[in-house]
Tab-separated table of C-alpha atoms and ligand atoms in Angstrom:
chain	number	residue	atom	x	y	z
A	697	MET	CA	-25.316	16.614	19.232
A	698	LYS	CA	-23.189	13.566	20.052
A	699	ARG	CA	-20.376	12.331	18.615
A	700	PRO	CA	-21.634	8.439	16.671
A	701	ALA	CA	-18.854	5.685	17.828
A	702	ILE	CA	-17.325	2.467	16.635
A	703	ASP	CA	-18.624	-0.298	17.879
A	704	GLY	CA	-14.928	-1.920	18.591
A	705	GLY	CA	-17.090	-5.218	20.061
A	706	ARG	CA	-18.766	-6.403	16.242
A	707	LEU	CA	-16.037	-4.548	14.128
A	708	LEU	CA	-13.619	-7.267	15.660
A	709	ARG	CA	-15.876	-9.659	14.555
A	710	ASP	CA	-16.525	-8.293	11.431
A	711	ILE	CA	-12.971	-8.564	10.443
A	712	GLU	CA	-12.906	-12.426	11.985
A	713	GLU	CA	-16.671	-13.730	9.717
A	714	LEU	CA	-14.340	-11.741	6.456
A	715	ASN	CA	-11.278	-13.586	7.451
A	716	ARG	CA	-13.397	-17.460	7.463
A	717	LEU	CA	-13.321	-16.664	3.551
A	718	GLY	CA	-10.084	-17.923	2.458
A	719	ALA	CA	-8.408	-19.159	6.155
A	720	GLU	CA	-7.995	-22.672	3.227
A	721	PRO	CA	-5.790	-23.826	2.528
A	722	GLY	CA	-2.127	-23.362	3.608
A	723	PRO	CA	-1.443	-20.759	7.064
A	724	GLY	CA	-2.966	-16.716	7.575
A	725	ILE	CA	-5.399	-15.780	5.297
A	726	ASN	CA	-5.385	-16.873	1.768
A	727	ARG	CA	-7.925	-13.995	-0.170
A	728	VAL	CA	-5.518	-13.408	-4.457
A	729	ALA	CA	-7.194	-11.492	-5.535
A	730	TYR	CA	-9.896	-12.441	-8.268
A	731	SER	CA	-10.224	-16.370	-5.935
A	732	PRO	CA	-13.518	-17.400	-5.359
A	733	ALA	CA	-12.632	-16.069	-1.463
A	734	ASP	CA	-11.911	-13.498	-3.390
A	735	MET	CA	-15.080	-12.758	-4.657
A	736	ALA	CA	-17.439	-13.364	-1.481
A	737	GLY	CA	-15.312	-11.229	1.093
A	738	ARG	CA	-15.858	-7.781	-1.152
A	739	GLN	CA	-19.563	-9.420	-2.134
A	740	LEU	CA	-20.039	-10.158	2.002
A	741	VAL	CA	-19.062	-6.442	2.505
A	742	GLY	CA	-21.640	-5.205	-0.120
A	743	ASP	CA	-23.844	-7.213	1.817
A	744	TRP	CA	-22.560	-6.213	4.919
A	745	LEU	CA	-23.549	-2.446	2.678
A	746	ARG	CA	-26.653	-3.579	1.570
A	747	GLU	CA	-27.864	-3.623	4.858
A	748	LEU	CA	-27.929	-0.621	5.539
A	749	GLY	CA	-28.972	1.068	3.316
A	750	PHE	CA	-26.871	1.777	0.477
A	751	SER	CA	-26.847	1.201	-3.044
A	752	VAL	CA	-23.416	-1.181	-3.846
A	753	ARG	CA	-22.349	-1.827	-7.412
A	754	GLN	CA	-19.029	-3.843	-7.985
A	755	ASP	CA	-17.997	-1.609	-11.131
A	756	GLU	CA	-15.666	-3.865	-14.646
A	757	ALA	CA	-12.361	-4.284	-12.433
A	758	GLY	CA	-14.604	-5.701	-9.437
A	759	ASN	CA	-14.347	-2.758	-7.209
A	760	VAL	CA	-17.452	-3.392	-4.655
A	761	SER	CA	-18.813	0.083	-3.625
A	762	GLY	CA	-21.674	1.484	-2.078
A	763	VAL	CA	-23.187	4.713	-1.924
A	764	LEU	CA	-25.540	6.372	0.763
A	765	PRO	CA	-27.256	9.371	-0.041
A	766	GLY	CA	-26.635	12.518	1.911
A	767	THR	CA	-28.623	15.577	3.178
A	768	ALA	CA	-27.245	18.343	0.662
A	769	ASP	CA	-27.340	19.017	-2.292
A	770	GLY	CA	-24.462	18.592	-5.324
A	771	LEU	CA	-22.115	17.527	-3.098
A	772	PRO	CA	-19.047	15.087	-4.455
A	773	PRO	CA	-18.667	11.794	-2.379
A	774	LEU	CA	-16.438	11.441	0.777
A	775	ALA	CA	-15.206	8.032	0.770
A	776	LEU	CA	-13.714	5.616	2.680
A	777	GLY	CA	-12.148	2.254	1.192
A	778	SER	CA	-9.165	-0.428	1.027
A	779	HIS	CA	-9.480	-3.644	0.070
A	780	THR	CA	-10.221	-7.814	1.356
A	781	ASP	CA	-7.666	-9.739	-0.990
A	782	THR	CA	-4.689	-10.666	0.449
A	783	VAL	CA	-0.912	-12.086	-0.637
A	784	PRO	CA	-0.786	-15.762	-0.830
A	785	ASN	CA	-0.845	-17.322	3.413
A	786	GLY	CA	-1.467	-13.248	4.723
A	787	GLY	CA	-1.814	-11.561	7.562
A	788	PRO	CA	-5.891	-10.310	9.142
A	789	LEU	CA	-5.790	-6.212	9.080
A	790	ASP	CA	-3.707	-5.419	5.901
A	791	GLY	CA	-6.493	-4.217	4.341
A	792	THR	CA	-9.508	-5.680	5.706
A	793	LEU	CA	-9.116	-3.558	9.155
A	794	GLY	CA	-9.691	-0.536	6.399
A	795	VAL	CA	-12.737	-1.663	4.820
A	796	ALA	CA	-14.338	-2.523	8.197
A	797	ALA	CA	-13.749	-0.361	9.951
A	798	ALA	CA	-14.878	1.810	6.571
A	799	VAL	CA	-17.922	-0.041	6.928
A	800	ALA	CA	-18.227	0.147	11.110
A	801	CYS	CA	-18.185	4.577	10.224
A	802	ALA	CA	-21.757	3.155	8.666
A	803	ARG	CA	-22.567	1.111	11.591
A	804	SER	CA	-22.271	3.872	13.823
A	805	LEU	CA	-24.001	6.408	11.729
A	806	SER	CA	-26.654	4.368	10.929
A	807	ALA	CA	-26.978	2.833	15.174
A	808	GLY	CA	-26.850	7.708	16.150
A	809	SER	CA	-28.749	8.374	12.813
A	810	THR	CA	-26.513	10.436	11.879
A	811	ARG	CA	-26.269	11.700	8.027
A	812	LEU	CA	-23.834	12.950	6.427
A	813	ARG	CA	-23.955	16.655	4.321
A	814	HIS	CA	-21.997	14.618	1.693
A	815	PRO	CA	-22.660	11.258	0.583
A	816	LEU	CA	-20.416	8.697	1.925
A	817	GLU	CA	-19.599	5.343	-0.056
A	818	ILE	CA	-17.016	2.899	0.707
A	819	ILE	CA	-14.739	0.982	-1.481
A	820	ASP	CA	-12.933	-2.694	-0.515
A	821	PHE	CA	-10.359	-1.755	-3.413
A	822	ALA	CA	-10.411	-5.311	-5.839
A	823	ALA	CA	-6.316	-6.769	-6.474
A	824	GLU	CA	-4.450	-4.547	-4.152
A	825	GLU	CA	-1.173	-6.118	-3.738
A	826	ALA	CA	1.319	-6.726	-6.525
A	827	THR	CA	-0.423	-10.525	-6.983
A	828	MET	CA	-1.696	-9.140	-10.238
A	829	GLY	CA	1.568	-7.904	-11.756
A	830	GLY	CA	1.966	-5.206	-10.012
A	831	GLY	CA	-0.314	-4.394	-7.240
A	832	LEU	CA	-3.549	-1.827	-6.467
A	833	LEU	CA	-5.364	-2.866	-10.289
A	834	GLY	CA	-8.439	-1.699	-9.047
A	835	SER	CA	-8.104	2.135	-7.514
A	836	ARG	CA	-5.433	2.172	-10.693
A	837	ALA	CA	-8.673	1.675	-12.941
A	838	LEU	CA	-10.375	3.978	-11.211
A	839	SER	CA	-9.120	6.280	-11.179
A	840	GLY	CA	-8.004	5.987	-15.138
A	841	GLN	CA	-4.113	4.718	-14.580
A	842	LEU	CA	-4.142	1.266	-16.628
A	843	GLU	CA	-0.637	0.455	-17.851
A	844	LYS	CA	-1.412	-0.962	-21.754
A	845	GLY	CA	-1.384	-4.471	-21.770
A	846	PHE	CA	-1.720	-5.489	-18.269
A	847	GLY	CA	-3.944	-7.886	-18.945
A	848	ASP	CA	-0.801	-9.781	-20.538
A	849	ALA	CA	1.027	-10.185	-17.655
A	850	ALA	CA	1.285	-12.656	-15.034
A	851	GLY	CA	-0.602	-13.718	-12.415
A	852	TRP	CA	1.573	-14.553	-9.125
A	853	ASP	CA	0.307	-18.275	-10.299
A	854	GLY	CA	2.152	-17.424	-13.625
A	855	ARG	CA	-1.348	-17.525	-15.022
A	856	PRO	CA	-1.978	-14.721	-16.555
A	857	VAL	CA	-3.896	-11.390	-15.390
A	858	SER	CA	-6.196	-11.435	-18.387
A	859	GLU	CA	-7.062	-15.157	-16.649
A	860	HIS	CA	-7.365	-15.173	-13.266
A	861	LEU	CA	-10.459	-11.379	-14.403
A	862	ALA	CA	-12.646	-13.938	-16.929
A	863	GLY	CA	-11.837	-16.143	-13.564
A	864	ALA	CA	-14.139	-13.796	-11.793
A	865	GLY	CA	-15.969	-13.578	-14.545
A	866	LEU	CA	-14.430	-10.410	-15.472
A	867	ASP	CA	-12.750	-8.964	-19.203
A	868	TRP	CA	-10.239	-7.622	-18.946
A	869	ARG	CA	-10.559	-5.770	-22.248
A	870	GLY	CA	-13.788	-3.320	-19.883
A	871	LEU	CA	-11.623	-2.342	-16.460
A	872	ALA	CA	-11.162	1.024	-18.085
A	873	ALA	CA	-14.530	1.801	-18.168
A	874	ALA	CA	-13.992	1.641	-14.298
A	875	ARG	CA	-12.897	4.604	-15.021
A	876	ARG	CA	-14.223	8.062	-12.889
A	877	GLU	CA	-13.299	11.552	-13.320
A	878	PRO	CA	-11.103	14.230	-10.560
A	879	GLY	CA	-13.373	15.389	-9.219
A	880	SER	CA	-16.057	12.657	-8.525
A	881	LEU	CA	-15.162	12.436	-4.582
A	882	ALA	CA	-15.017	14.868	-2.260
A	883	ALA	CA	-12.208	13.266	-0.492
A	884	TYR	CA	-10.830	9.622	-0.041
A	885	LEU	CA	-9.876	7.947	3.800
A	886	GLU	CA	-7.680	4.819	4.241
A	887	LEU	CA	-7.159	3.570	7.581
A	888	HIS	CA	-4.025	0.793	7.892
A	889	ILE	CA	-1.654	-1.485	9.971
A	890	GLU	CA	1.665	0.323	9.427
A	891	GLN	CA	3.003	-2.693	8.064
A	892	GLY	CA	6.342	-1.512	9.486
A	893	ALA	CA	8.062	-1.103	13.524
A	894	ILE	CA	7.854	2.805	13.968
A	895	LEU	CA	4.853	3.176	15.587
A	896	ASP	CA	5.242	0.243	17.500
A	897	ARG	CA	8.680	1.156	18.598
A	898	SER	CA	7.569	4.343	19.671
A	899	GLY	CA	4.454	4.068	21.475
A	900	VAL	CA	2.385	5.614	19.716
A	901	PRO	CA	-1.121	4.173	18.324
A	902	VAL	CA	-2.378	6.098	15.094
A	903	ALA	CA	-0.538	7.984	12.536
A	904	VAL	CA	-1.612	10.953	9.837
A	905	VAL	CA	0.109	9.188	6.685
A	906	PRO	CA	1.405	12.552	4.855
A	907	GLY	CA	2.342	11.140	1.647
A	908	ILE	CA	3.512	7.659	0.665
A	909	VAL	CA	7.035	7.731	-0.580
A	910	GLY	CA	8.248	7.769	-3.896
A	911	ILE	CA	11.100	4.560	-4.968
A	912	ARG	CA	13.076	5.509	-7.670
A	913	ARG	CA	15.006	1.088	-8.281
A	914	TYR	CA	18.402	0.768	-9.910
A	915	GLN	CA	20.900	-1.553	-11.121
A	916	VAL	CA	24.089	-1.526	-10.768
A	917	VAL	CA	26.778	-4.461	-12.427
A	918	PHE	CA	30.274	-4.133	-12.009
A	919	THR	CA	32.439	-6.235	-14.486
A	920	GLY	CA	35.873	-7.894	-13.639
A	921	GLN	CA	38.889	-10.617	-14.623
A	922	ALA	CA	37.115	-14.382	-14.134
A	923	ASN	CA	39.870	-15.818	-13.444
A	924	HIS	CA	41.405	-19.611	-12.045
A	925	ALA	CA	41.825	-18.090	-8.090
A	926	GLY	CA	44.955	-20.836	-6.973
A	927	THR	CA	46.447	-19.517	-9.555
A	928	THR	CA	46.392	-16.101	-10.166
A	929	PRO	CA	48.260	-14.212	-7.650
A	930	MET	CA	46.771	-11.200	-5.427
A	931	ASP	CA	48.352	-8.621	-7.829
A	932	GLN	CA	47.081	-9.556	-10.159
A	933	ARG	CA	43.637	-9.692	-10.153
A	934	ASP	CA	40.249	-7.767	-11.560
A	935	ASP	CA	38.011	-9.264	-9.554
A	936	ALA	CA	34.384	-7.601	-9.353
A	937	LEU	CA	33.610	-8.381	-5.746
A	938	VAL	CA	35.598	-7.056	-4.233
A	939	LYS	CA	34.505	-3.676	-6.327
A	940	ALA	CA	30.937	-4.067	-5.355
A	941	VAL	CA	30.977	-4.555	-1.963
A	942	PRO	CA	32.613	-0.763	-1.153
A	943	PHE	CA	29.819	0.173	-3.009
A	944	VAL	CA	26.795	-1.811	-1.063
A	945	LEU	CA	28.197	0.535	2.019
A	946	ASP	CA	28.020	3.561	0.326
A	947	VAL	CA	24.132	3.766	-0.327
A	948	GLU	CA	23.807	1.699	3.231
A	949	GLY	CA	25.830	5.486	3.844
A	950	VAL	CA	23.939	8.334	1.710
A	951	GLY	CA	20.763	6.555	3.069
A	952	ARG	CA	21.914	7.657	6.719
A	953	GLU	CA	23.461	10.530	5.898
A	954	LEU	CA	20.498	12.187	4.177
A	955	GLY	CA	18.008	10.538	6.176
A	956	LEU	CA	15.773	8.644	3.583
A	957	VAL	CA	15.068	4.634	3.101
A	958	ALA	CA	18.472	2.779	1.112
A	959	THR	CA	19.298	-0.873	0.450
A	960	VAL	CA	20.696	-2.418	-1.522
A	961	GLY	CA	18.155	-5.435	-2.270
A	962	THR	CA	20.161	-8.713	-4.134
A	963	PHE	CA	23.364	-9.001	-5.974
A	964	ALA	CA	24.672	-11.492	-8.000
A	965	VAL	CA	28.106	-12.754	-7.804
A	966	LEU	CA	28.833	-14.720	-11.520
A	967	PRO	CA	29.893	-16.954	-12.244
A	968	GLY	CA	30.233	-17.835	-8.542
A	969	ALA	CA	32.044	-20.645	-8.150
A	970	SER	CA	34.503	-20.662	-5.091
A	971	ASN	CA	37.827	-21.814	-6.998
A	972	VAL	CA	37.596	-18.659	-9.461
A	973	ILE	CA	37.849	-13.830	-8.652
A	974	PRO	CA	34.322	-13.267	-9.798
A	975	GLY	CA	34.231	-11.995	-13.032
A	976	ARG	CA	30.922	-10.059	-12.887
A	977	VAL	CA	28.684	-8.966	-10.257
A	978	GLU	CA	25.059	-7.727	-10.740
A	979	LEU	CA	23.402	-5.973	-7.956
A	980	SER	CA	20.696	-3.638	-7.088
A	981	PHE	CA	19.325	-0.463	-4.842
A	982	GLU	CA	16.981	1.205	-4.120
A	983	ILE	CA	15.995	4.157	-2.634
A	984	ARG	CA	12.103	5.810	-0.866
A	985	SER	CA	11.638	9.024	0.839
A	986	LEU	CA	7.770	10.926	0.196
A	987	ASP	CA	10.218	14.547	-0.952
A	988	ASP	CA	11.579	14.047	-4.615
A	989	GLY	CA	14.249	16.625	-3.874
A	990	LEU	CA	16.493	14.339	-1.557
A	991	LEU	CA	15.412	11.718	-3.876
A	992	ASP	CA	17.393	13.433	-7.011
A	993	GLN	CA	20.693	13.941	-4.427
A	994	ALA	CA	20.787	10.021	-2.842
A	995	GLY	CA	20.498	8.763	-6.381
A	996	LYS	CA	22.981	11.036	-7.995
A	997	ARG	CA	25.644	10.176	-5.182
A	998	LEU	CA	24.894	7.066	-6.030
A	999	LEU	CA	25.567	6.863	-9.352
A	1000	GLY	CA	28.550	8.723	-9.029
A	1001	ALA	CA	29.749	6.477	-6.365
A	1002	ALA	CA	28.648	3.365	-8.419
A	1003	GLU	CA	31.019	5.188	-11.292
A	1004	GLU	CA	33.972	5.673	-9.270
A	1005	ARG	CA	33.624	1.617	-7.587
A	1006	GLY	CA	33.701	0.949	-11.641
A	1007	GLY	CA	30.413	-0.046	-11.988
A	1008	GLU	CA	28.020	0.586	-14.831
A	1009	PRO	CA	24.712	1.766	-13.394
A	1010	ARG	CA	21.340	2.395	-15.066
A	1011	PRO	CA	17.921	2.815	-13.863
A	1012	ILE	CA	15.161	0.818	-14.178
A	1013	SER	CA	11.684	2.290	-12.153
A	1014	ALA	CA	11.506	5.133	-10.868
A	1015	SER	CA	7.406	6.309	-9.172
A	1016	ALA	CA	6.752	9.886	-7.706
A	1017	PRO	CA	6.215	11.251	-3.996
A	1018	VAL	CA	2.422	11.344	-3.288
A	1019	GLN	CA	1.702	13.742	-0.847
A	1020	SER	CA	-1.915	13.405	0.904
A	1021	SER	CA	-4.400	17.130	0.978
A	1022	PRO	CA	-2.029	19.424	4.015
A	1023	GLN	CA	-6.383	19.796	4.262
A	1024	VAL	CA	-7.580	16.434	4.513
A	1025	VAL	CA	-4.339	16.285	6.819
A	1026	SER	CA	-5.226	18.622	9.260
A	1027	ALA	CA	-8.642	17.837	9.604
A	1028	LEU	CA	-7.047	14.289	10.951
A	1029	GLU	CA	-5.164	15.239	13.220
A	1030	ALA	CA	-8.450	17.785	14.309
A	1031	ALA	CA	-10.046	14.893	14.414
A	1032	CYS	CA	-7.281	13.386	16.656
A	1033	GLU	CA	-7.000	16.357	18.745
A	1034	ASN	CA	-10.850	16.620	19.539
A	1035	LEU	CA	-10.176	12.956	20.902
A	1036	GLY	CA	-7.638	12.776	22.986
A	1037	GLN	CA	-5.438	10.418	20.778
A	1038	ALA	CA	-1.850	10.785	20.694
A	1039	HIS	CA	-1.020	10.514	17.690
A	1040	ARG	CA	2.458	11.381	15.266
A	1041	LEU	CA	3.029	12.207	11.097
A	1042	LEU	CA	4.353	9.078	9.195
A	1043	PRO	CA	5.304	8.697	5.874
A	1044	SER	CA	3.800	5.490	4.243
A	1045	GLY	CA	6.434	3.842	2.761
A	1046	ALA	CA	4.690	1.186	1.524
A	1047	GLY	CA	2.006	2.145	-1.759
A	1048	HIS	CA	-1.080	1.407	-1.224
A	1049	ASP	CA	-4.992	2.174	-2.793
A	1050	ALA	CA	-5.222	5.560	-1.425
A	1051	MET	CA	-1.232	6.932	-4.070
A	1052	SER	CA	-3.675	5.634	-6.777
A	1053	ILE	CA	-6.568	7.695	-5.818
A	1054	ALA	CA	-4.846	11.147	-5.802
A	1055	ALA	CA	-4.485	11.711	-8.833
A	1056	ILE	CA	-8.777	12.163	-8.905
A	1057	SER	CA	-9.101	13.102	-4.942
A	1058	GLN	CA	-7.801	14.735	-2.168
A	1059	SER	CA	-6.512	11.841	-0.380
A	1060	ALA	CA	-4.223	11.247	3.057
A	1061	MET	CA	-4.227	7.461	5.597
A	1062	LEU	CA	-4.541	6.692	8.797
A	1063	PHE	CA	-1.664	4.192	10.319
A	1064	ILE	CA	-1.975	1.613	12.903
A	1065	PRO	CA	0.293	-0.462	15.064
A	1066	SER	CA	2.238	-3.722	13.911
A	1067	ARG	CA	3.017	-5.725	16.036
A	1068	GLY	CA	7.341	-6.603	15.123
A	1069	GLY	CA	6.154	-4.253	12.000
A	1070	ILE	CA	5.281	-7.925	10.407
A	1071	SER	CA	2.398	-7.792	7.950
A	1072	HIS	CA	1.361	-10.171	4.782
A	1073	ALA	CA	2.035	-13.144	6.754
A	1074	PRO	CA	0.926	-14.875	9.296
A	1075	GLU	CA	1.874	-13.025	12.237
A	1076	GLU	CA	0.831	-9.645	11.531
A	1077	TYR	CA	-1.425	-8.254	14.663
A	1078	SER	CA	-2.181	-5.524	15.924
A	1079	THR	CA	-3.992	-5.275	19.037
A	1080	PRO	CA	-8.458	-5.528	19.567
A	1081	GLU	CA	-8.180	-1.783	20.671
A	1082	GLN	CA	-5.799	-0.120	18.319
A	1083	CYS	CA	-8.076	-1.225	15.985
A	1084	VAL	CA	-10.867	0.450	17.235
A	1085	ALA	CA	-8.650	3.585	18.522
A	1086	GLY	CA	-7.996	3.821	14.166
A	1087	ALA	CA	-11.786	3.118	13.536
A	1088	GLU	CA	-12.983	5.890	16.022
A	1089	VAL	CA	-9.857	8.332	14.629
A	1090	LEU	CA	-11.650	7.119	10.276
A	1091	LEU	CA	-14.720	8.543	11.178
A	1092	ALA	CA	-14.744	11.382	13.728
A	1093	GLY	CA	-11.758	12.913	10.416
A	1094	LEU	CA	-15.198	11.393	8.208
A	1095	LEU	CA	-17.642	13.223	10.200
A	1096	GLU	CA	-14.581	16.505	10.435
A	1097	LEU	CA	-14.838	17.053	6.402
A	1098	ASP	CA	-18.469	16.718	6.139
A	1099	ALA	CA	-18.338	19.290	8.323
A	1100	ARG	CA	-15.354	21.591	5.885
A	1101	LEU	CA	-15.622	20.724	3.241
A	1102	ASP	CA	-18.108	21.667	0.147
B	1930	LIG	ZN1	-2.617	-3.278	1.986
């Protein structure tokens, strides 16, 4: 069988057409979840799929998906997808690339009159960006992972999520009905920009993602005694900031030593006046890794270090690492090799819809480089060649899985 190729020009034009929606107001792309521009974007994707013969529906969460039947009986669909909502003043490729590339795969199969054995499903997930309280709202609804009371959470503009949904004609109380059963998809693949600079720096154009890192966040409070900075001698001070600062270096050191990422992201000095010895420091730090054991080890060491330095640490949140399916990773690696495409493995440091979908289906992701590692900003950029190369691997991976999976 001649391998169907991606029509790169068409892929780039589709991305441009989508990005004309939400080009205003403000710089960058503005298709914030459930806004008129976002709904119009997902309507456009639905229209493309309908033209390609897919049966298209929007579910209770606003996820737009299309299914094209396969040639074999009784197989669950192979799914491709991502999201087309953006952060305010977002970039042109985050999510959009993955959806447009999925459509490009469908266009290519259609142009070559190639039918998969499995049904092909393309999903444009709703509200992936963390603009509706937490992120991944559409994919969490679809995989049955909505938390209670999510409708009352504040959206990015302070209005409750329920109100944003109502504005798009959706009822937050009905979202759970979007749920699908485990095993209802044969596999899920998602192409995305890296949103970091590792591929850009290393010059490798494609990464297969072996998993999405787990994240643990902690708060530490250091307490001292606020006092007059002019009249309190150096040997009579209890300075909270002097206790806290070495801990910042502990976090950095443990990250380097154990080979994970560790960051102090907030740091407040109180009362915060130049003539007062700091009486209290509140900081938060997080650690991320694909390896749960490493997270345990780093968490334990840093909690111990915080106490040793006189702080009171407490955990704030923890999400477990999500491993990609080894079978899907191996199919994607084989796809790269068949295409002669240089690639490497790279875990994702950010959350994606694939993380939710892993609860109901085997899944894996592909990354292409982000120039300078910049995303969630108008400057977000990958070259046209990188976008097309990513779509080519996505298509080859899809065909590989169609042959390998039952
Ligand atoms: Zn994204």
